[in-house]
XYZ file of C-alpha atoms in Angstrom:
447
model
C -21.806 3.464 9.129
C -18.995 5.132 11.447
C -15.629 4.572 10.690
C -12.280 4.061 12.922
C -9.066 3.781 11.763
C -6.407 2.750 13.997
C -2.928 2.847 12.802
C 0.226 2.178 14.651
C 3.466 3.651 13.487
C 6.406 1.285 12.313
C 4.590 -1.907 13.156
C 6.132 -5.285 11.594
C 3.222 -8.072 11.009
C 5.205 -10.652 11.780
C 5.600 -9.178 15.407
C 2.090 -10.214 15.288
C 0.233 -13.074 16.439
C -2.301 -12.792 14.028
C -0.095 -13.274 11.007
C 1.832 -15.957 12.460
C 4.010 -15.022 15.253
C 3.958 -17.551 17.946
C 5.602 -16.073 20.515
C 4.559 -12.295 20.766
C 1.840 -11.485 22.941
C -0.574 -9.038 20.990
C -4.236 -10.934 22.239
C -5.746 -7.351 21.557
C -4.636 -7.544 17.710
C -5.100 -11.155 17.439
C -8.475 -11.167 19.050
C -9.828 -8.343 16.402
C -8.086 -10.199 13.661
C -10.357 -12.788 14.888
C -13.293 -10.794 13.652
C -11.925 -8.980 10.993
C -10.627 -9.693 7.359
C -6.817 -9.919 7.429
C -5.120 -8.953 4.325
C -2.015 -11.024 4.159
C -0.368 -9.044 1.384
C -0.633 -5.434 2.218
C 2.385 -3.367 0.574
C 3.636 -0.021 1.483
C 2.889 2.754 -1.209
C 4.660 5.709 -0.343
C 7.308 5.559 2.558
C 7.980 6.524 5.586
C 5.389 8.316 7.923
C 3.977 11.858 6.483
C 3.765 9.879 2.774
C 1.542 6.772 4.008
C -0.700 9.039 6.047
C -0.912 11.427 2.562
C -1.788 7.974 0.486
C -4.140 6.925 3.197
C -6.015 10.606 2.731
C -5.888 11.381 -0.683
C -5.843 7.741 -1.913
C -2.941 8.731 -4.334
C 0.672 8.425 -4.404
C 2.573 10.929 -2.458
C 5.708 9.422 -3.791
C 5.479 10.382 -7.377
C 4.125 13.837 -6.709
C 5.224 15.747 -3.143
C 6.874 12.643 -0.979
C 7.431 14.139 2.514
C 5.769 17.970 3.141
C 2.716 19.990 3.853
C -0.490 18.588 2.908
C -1.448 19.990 -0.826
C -4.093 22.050 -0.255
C -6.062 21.761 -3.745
C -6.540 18.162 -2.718
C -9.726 17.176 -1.125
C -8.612 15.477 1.928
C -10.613 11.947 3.055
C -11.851 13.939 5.984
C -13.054 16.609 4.004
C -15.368 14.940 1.461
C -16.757 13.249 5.174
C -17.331 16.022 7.095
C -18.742 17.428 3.791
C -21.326 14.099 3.580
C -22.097 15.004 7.382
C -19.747 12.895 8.950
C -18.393 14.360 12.775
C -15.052 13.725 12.149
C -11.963 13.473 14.658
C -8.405 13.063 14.667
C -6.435 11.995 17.781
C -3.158 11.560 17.554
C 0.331 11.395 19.249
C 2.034 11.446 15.246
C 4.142 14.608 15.822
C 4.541 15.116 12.152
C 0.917 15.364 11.448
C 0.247 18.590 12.922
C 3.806 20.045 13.749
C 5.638 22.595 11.574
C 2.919 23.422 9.240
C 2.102 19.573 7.496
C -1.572 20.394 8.168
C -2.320 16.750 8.266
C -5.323 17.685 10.141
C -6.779 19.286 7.027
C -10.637 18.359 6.858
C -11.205 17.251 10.545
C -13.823 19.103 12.273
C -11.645 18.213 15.596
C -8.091 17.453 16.041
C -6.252 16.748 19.472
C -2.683 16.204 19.448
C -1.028 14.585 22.676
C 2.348 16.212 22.930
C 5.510 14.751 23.389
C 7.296 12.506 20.952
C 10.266 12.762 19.198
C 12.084 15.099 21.366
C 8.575 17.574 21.809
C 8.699 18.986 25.263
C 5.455 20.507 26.007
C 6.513 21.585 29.459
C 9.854 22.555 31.061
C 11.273 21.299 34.353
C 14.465 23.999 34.991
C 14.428 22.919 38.812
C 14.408 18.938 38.686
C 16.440 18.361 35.451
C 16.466 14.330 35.278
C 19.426 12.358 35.013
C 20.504 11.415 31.287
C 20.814 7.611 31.256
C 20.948 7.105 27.306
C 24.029 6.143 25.344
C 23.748 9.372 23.089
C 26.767 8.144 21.171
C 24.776 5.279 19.814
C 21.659 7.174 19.307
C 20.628 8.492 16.451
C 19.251 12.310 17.805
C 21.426 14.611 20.213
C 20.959 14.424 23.914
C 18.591 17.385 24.235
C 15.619 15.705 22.604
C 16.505 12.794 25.027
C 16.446 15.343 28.054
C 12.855 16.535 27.086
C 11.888 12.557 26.514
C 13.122 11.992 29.839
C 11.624 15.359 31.796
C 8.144 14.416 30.123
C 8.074 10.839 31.452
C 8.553 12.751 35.085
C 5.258 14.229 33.881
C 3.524 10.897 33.211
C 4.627 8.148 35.190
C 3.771 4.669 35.300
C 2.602 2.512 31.968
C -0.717 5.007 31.477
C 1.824 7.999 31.368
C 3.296 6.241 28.231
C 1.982 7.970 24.712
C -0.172 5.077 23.251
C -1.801 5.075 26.483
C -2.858 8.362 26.781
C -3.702 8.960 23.491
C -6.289 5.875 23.635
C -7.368 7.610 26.548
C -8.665 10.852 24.982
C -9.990 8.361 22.016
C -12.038 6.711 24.498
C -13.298 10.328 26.108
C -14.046 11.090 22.401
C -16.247 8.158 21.846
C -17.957 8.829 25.015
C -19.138 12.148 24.284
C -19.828 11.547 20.485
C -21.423 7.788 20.382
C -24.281 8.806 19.407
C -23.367 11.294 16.185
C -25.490 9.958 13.492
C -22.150 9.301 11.528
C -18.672 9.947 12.375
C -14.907 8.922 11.479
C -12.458 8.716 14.622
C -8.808 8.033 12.953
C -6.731 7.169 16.238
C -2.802 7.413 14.990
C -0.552 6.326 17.793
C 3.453 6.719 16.615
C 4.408 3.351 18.767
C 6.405 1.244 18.382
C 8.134 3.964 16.561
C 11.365 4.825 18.552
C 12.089 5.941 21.512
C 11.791 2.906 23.285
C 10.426 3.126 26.584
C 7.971 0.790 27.531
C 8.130 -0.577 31.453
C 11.086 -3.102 31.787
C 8.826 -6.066 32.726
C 7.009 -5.921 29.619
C 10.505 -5.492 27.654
C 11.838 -8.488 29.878
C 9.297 -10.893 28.175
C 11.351 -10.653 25.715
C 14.676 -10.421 26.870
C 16.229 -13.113 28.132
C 19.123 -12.683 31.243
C 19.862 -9.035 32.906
C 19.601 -6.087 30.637
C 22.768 -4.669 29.075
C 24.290 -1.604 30.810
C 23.634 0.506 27.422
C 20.252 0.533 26.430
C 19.700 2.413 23.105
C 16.657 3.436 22.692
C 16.717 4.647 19.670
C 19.547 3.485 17.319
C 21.322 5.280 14.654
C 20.135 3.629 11.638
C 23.565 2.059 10.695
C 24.767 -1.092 10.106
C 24.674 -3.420 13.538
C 28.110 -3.189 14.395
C 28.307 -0.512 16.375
C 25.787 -2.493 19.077
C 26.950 -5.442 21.022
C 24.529 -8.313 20.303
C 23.009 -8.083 23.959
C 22.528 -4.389 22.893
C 21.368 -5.482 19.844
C 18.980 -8.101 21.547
C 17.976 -5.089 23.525
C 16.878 -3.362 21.103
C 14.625 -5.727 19.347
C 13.274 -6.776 22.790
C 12.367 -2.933 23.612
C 10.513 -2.761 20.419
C 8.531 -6.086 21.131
C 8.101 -4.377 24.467
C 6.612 -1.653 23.021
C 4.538 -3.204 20.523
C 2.896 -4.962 23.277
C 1.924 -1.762 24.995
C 0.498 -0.511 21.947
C -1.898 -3.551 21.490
C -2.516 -3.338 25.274
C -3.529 0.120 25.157
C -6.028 -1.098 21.350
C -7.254 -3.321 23.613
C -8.658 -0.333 25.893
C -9.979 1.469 22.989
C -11.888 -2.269 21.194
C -13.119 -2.386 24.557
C -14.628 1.338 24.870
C -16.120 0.430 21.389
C -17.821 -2.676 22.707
C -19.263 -1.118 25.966
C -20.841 1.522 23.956
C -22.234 -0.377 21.612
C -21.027 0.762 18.591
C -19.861 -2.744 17.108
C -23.292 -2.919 14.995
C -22.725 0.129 13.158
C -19.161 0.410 13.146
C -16.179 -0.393 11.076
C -12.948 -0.733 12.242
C -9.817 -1.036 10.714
C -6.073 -1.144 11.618
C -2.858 -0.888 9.823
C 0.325 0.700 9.793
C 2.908 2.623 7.799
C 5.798 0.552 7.274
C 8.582 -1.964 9.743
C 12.054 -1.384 10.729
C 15.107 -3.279 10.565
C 15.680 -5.023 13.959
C 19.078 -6.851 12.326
C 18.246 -8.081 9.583
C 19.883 -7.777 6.443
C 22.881 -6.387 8.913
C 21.109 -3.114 10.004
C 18.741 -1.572 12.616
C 16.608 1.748 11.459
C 14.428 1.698 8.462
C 16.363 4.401 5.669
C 19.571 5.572 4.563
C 20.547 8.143 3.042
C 21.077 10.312 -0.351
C 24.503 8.752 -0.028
C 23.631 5.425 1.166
C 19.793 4.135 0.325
C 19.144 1.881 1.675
C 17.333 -1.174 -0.252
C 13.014 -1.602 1.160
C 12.990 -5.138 2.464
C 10.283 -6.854 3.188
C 10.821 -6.232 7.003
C 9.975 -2.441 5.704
C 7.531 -2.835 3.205
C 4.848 -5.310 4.478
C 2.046 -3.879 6.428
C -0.792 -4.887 8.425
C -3.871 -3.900 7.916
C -7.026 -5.603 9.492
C -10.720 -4.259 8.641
C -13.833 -5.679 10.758
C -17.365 -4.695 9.272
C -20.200 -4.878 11.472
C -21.916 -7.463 9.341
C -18.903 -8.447 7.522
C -17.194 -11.885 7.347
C -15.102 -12.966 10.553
C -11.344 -14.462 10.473
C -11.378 -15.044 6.684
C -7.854 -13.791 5.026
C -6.971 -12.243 1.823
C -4.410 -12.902 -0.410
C -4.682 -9.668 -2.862
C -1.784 -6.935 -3.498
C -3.270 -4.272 -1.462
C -1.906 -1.017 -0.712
C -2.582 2.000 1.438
C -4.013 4.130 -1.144
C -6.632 2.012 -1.404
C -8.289 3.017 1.757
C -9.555 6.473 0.942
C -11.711 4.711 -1.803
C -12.844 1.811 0.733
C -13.788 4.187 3.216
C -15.777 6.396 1.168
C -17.857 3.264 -0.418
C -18.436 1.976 2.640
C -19.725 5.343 3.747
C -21.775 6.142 0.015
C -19.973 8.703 -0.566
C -18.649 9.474 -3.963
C -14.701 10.638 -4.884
C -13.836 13.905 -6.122
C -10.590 12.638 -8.378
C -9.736 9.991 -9.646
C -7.528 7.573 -6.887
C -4.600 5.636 -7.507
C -6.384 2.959 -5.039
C -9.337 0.802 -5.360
C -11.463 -0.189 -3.110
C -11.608 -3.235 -0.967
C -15.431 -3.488 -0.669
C -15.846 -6.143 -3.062
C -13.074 -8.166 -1.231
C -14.872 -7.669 1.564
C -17.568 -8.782 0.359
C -16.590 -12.257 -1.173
C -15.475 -11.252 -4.687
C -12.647 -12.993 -5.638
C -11.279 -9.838 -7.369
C -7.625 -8.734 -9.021
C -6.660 -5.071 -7.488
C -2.988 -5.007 -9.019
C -0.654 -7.606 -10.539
C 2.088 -5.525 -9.286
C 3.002 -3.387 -6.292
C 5.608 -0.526 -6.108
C 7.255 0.809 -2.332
C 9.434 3.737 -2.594
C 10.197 6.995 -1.377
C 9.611 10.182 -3.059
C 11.021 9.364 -6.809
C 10.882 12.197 -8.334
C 14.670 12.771 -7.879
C 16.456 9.117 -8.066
C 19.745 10.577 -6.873
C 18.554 12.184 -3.633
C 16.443 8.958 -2.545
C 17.659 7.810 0.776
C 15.725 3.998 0.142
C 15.142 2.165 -3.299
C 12.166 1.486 -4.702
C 10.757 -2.331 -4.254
C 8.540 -3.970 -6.939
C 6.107 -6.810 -5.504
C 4.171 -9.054 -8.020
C 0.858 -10.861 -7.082
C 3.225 -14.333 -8.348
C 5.365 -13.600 -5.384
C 8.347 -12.530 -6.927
C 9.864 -8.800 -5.666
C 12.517 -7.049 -7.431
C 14.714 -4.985 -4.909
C 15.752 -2.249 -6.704
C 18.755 -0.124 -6.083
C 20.057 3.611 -7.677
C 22.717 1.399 -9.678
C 20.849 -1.139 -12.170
C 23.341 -3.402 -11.911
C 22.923 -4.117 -8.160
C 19.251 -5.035 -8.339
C 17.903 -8.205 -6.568
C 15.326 -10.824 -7.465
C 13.734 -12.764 -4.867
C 10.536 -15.429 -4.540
C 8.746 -14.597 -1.238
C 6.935 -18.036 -0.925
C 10.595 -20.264 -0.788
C 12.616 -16.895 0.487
C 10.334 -14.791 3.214
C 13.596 -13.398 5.112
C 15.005 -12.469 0.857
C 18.167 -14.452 2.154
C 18.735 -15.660 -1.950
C 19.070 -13.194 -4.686
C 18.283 -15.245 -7.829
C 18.303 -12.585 -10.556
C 21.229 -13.948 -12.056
C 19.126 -17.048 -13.339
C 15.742 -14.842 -13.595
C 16.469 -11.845 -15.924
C 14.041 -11.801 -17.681
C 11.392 -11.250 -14.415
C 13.191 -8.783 -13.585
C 13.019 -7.177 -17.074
C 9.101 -7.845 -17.076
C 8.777 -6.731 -13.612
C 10.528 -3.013 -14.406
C 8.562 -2.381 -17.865
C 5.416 -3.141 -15.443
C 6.610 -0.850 -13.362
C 7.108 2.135 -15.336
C 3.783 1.241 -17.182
C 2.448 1.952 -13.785
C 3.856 5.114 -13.547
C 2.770 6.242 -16.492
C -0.716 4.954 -15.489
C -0.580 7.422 -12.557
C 0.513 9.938 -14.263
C 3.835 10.218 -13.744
C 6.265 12.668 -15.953
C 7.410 10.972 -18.651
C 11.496 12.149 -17.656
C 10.483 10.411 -14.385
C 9.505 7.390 -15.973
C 12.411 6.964 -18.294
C 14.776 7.535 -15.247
C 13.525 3.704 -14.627
């Protein structure tokens, strides 16, 4: 069976029409949701972007033993153990922090492409036609350089195909064409849209902006609380990332189709997800972390993912209910490709959900950053039981809150003042599970 994995950076579900939104327009997303198994209650493991993707590959938690850094290297990596089996295996990506600065996320590929440009990257110089800086840098949240090269590359790639997500599927879709007929092979596509900057073209933004745009257009916030935007800067902003989102599922929708046309649905499994949201208002602020100084609590606007898998011969449009997490697709993948683990995961795998079992993964779900040191955390850590209940925990005990996710979905109500005692169960649980993964026992009594 081949495998592709599709993940788009900082993508909320509910800015999905698949899991409910009614007003987005994602048909790309919703139409392979369509023939896929949605899992309604996927969790983040290990937060933000370099700690999902190490989850995803190792199918342990990068939280409890390296959080954000280099790839260890005496782990097997998910590619590895493939390429090992006799998989052709490919990553293309427009991630910067995969392959920049020594993270070695490509570890294990055969073939890696990187498509230049985000976060500031500028691939090529333009001294003589130095573009006019039309960014409020005072409400941004990187200096204006990075914004120069953002702008100088867009010179470079005009038009809605210049944009990253675009491109990237492109070389996907070259990829597919010249390997389609590999006996086996795993193609993990990693676009870092929606992610900021926010650039998509204005008419697709304007779908969801009503009135003329404001005169500042951030496009990509400090993550603060709200009050430094106006709120038609502030509508801006979530209207940009709608924007963008819809690119992104535009730009799936070239790669499904690529997929189709070469025939590769009947051996073929596809699967999409993402690494965690971002606050677009909510709770009072826009961004997705604090800081050492200021964590900021994981909402579920953070912490609930995505995450769609369509088998070739698998069941169509049914939905899941489970506590699944990311590091449970490095043991999914492999069983659906017969080949066996080298260590023990902190995942399981999905295949017997996928195939009809009505099976228990986890009663209880942990988010976090990297925990081994609770005082430098710049988020908390956010506990999510299978009953519905998460416990939002903060670095001071005393400030954590309780809510019920089936009366409270927006966590609008704190009710641990009348629920203790769930909130007691829910924290021995949790360091149970830490000690379970193997966790130090000094970091376990810290919680």
């Amino acid at each position: 069976m081949n495998i592709v994995v599709i993940v788009s950076d900082t993508c909320r579900p509910d800015r999905l029409g698949c899991y409910g939104n009614t007003w987005m327009r994602t048909p790309a997303l919703d139409g392979l949701a369509a023939e896929s198994v949605v899992f309604d209650s996927c969790t983040l493991s290990s937060f933000p972007t370099l700690p999902h993707r190490a989850d995803c590959f190792l199918g342990r938690l990068s939280c409890l033993e390296f959080g954000w850094g280099p790839m260890p290297r005496e782990q097997a990596t998910l590619a590895e153990l493939l390429s090992g089996a006799g998989y052709v295996t490919q990553l293309i990506h427009d991630t910067p922090h995969l392959t920049a600065r020594g993270h070695y996320y490509e570890r294990g590929f055969q073939g890696h492409q990187w498509i230049r440009g985000q976060e500031g990257d500028c691939p090529l110089t333009r001294a003589n036609d130095v573009p006019a800086m039309d960014w409020p840098v005072e409400l941004d949240r990187y200096d204006a350089p990075e914004y120069h090269n953002h702008t100088r590359q867009r010179l470079d790639f005009p038009g809605e195909v210049g944009h990253h997500s675009q491109r990237t599927v492109a070389q996907a879709c070259r990829w597919l064409e010249t390997n389609h007929r590999a006996d086996r092979f795993l193609l993990w596509v990693d676009l870092f849209d929606p992610h900021e900057p926010w650039d998509a073209p204005d008419c697709l933004t304007a779908l969801y902006y009503e009135g003329d745009f404001p005169d500042r257009r951030v496009r990509h916030p400090r993550y603060a609380a709200t009050d430094f935007l106006t709120e038609d800067e502030l509508r801006w902003c979530h209207a940009a990332y709608c924007g963008e989102l819809t690119l992104v599922d535009k730009s799936i929708g070239v790669l499904l189709r690529q997929i189709e046309d070469l025939g590769l649905f009947d051996d073929t499994a596809i699967i999409f997800t993402s690494d965690h949201g971002f606050y677009l208002g909510e709770h009072g602020r826009i961004g997705k972390s604090g800081s050492a100084e200021d964590p900021w609590p994981l909402y579920q606007e953070i912490t609930r993912e995505p995450l769609l898998i369509r088998l070739p011969d698998g069941p169509r449009g049914e939905r899941k209910s489970q506590l699944v997490q990311p590091v449970d697709l490095r043991p999914t993948i492999l069983e659906l490709c017969g080949v066996s683990d080298t260590k023990r995961p902190h995942g399981r795998s999905l295949v017997p959900i996928l195939g009809g079992a009505d099976v228990r993964l986890r009663e209880l779900a942990f988010s976090a950053g990297c925990v081994r040191d609770r005082s430098r955390m710049g988020v908390g850590v956010t506990l999510t039981h299978e009953d519905g209940w998460s416990l939002v925990m903060t670095r001071d005990d005393s400030r954590h809150e309780l809510y019920y996710l089936p009366d409270d979905p927006c966590q609008e109500h704190n009710l641990i003042a009348d629920n203790q005692m769930m909130a007691v169960e829910m924290q021995a649980m949790f360091r149970m599970a830490l000690s379970f993964c193997g966790a130090p026992a000094e970091l376990v009594k810290q919680w």
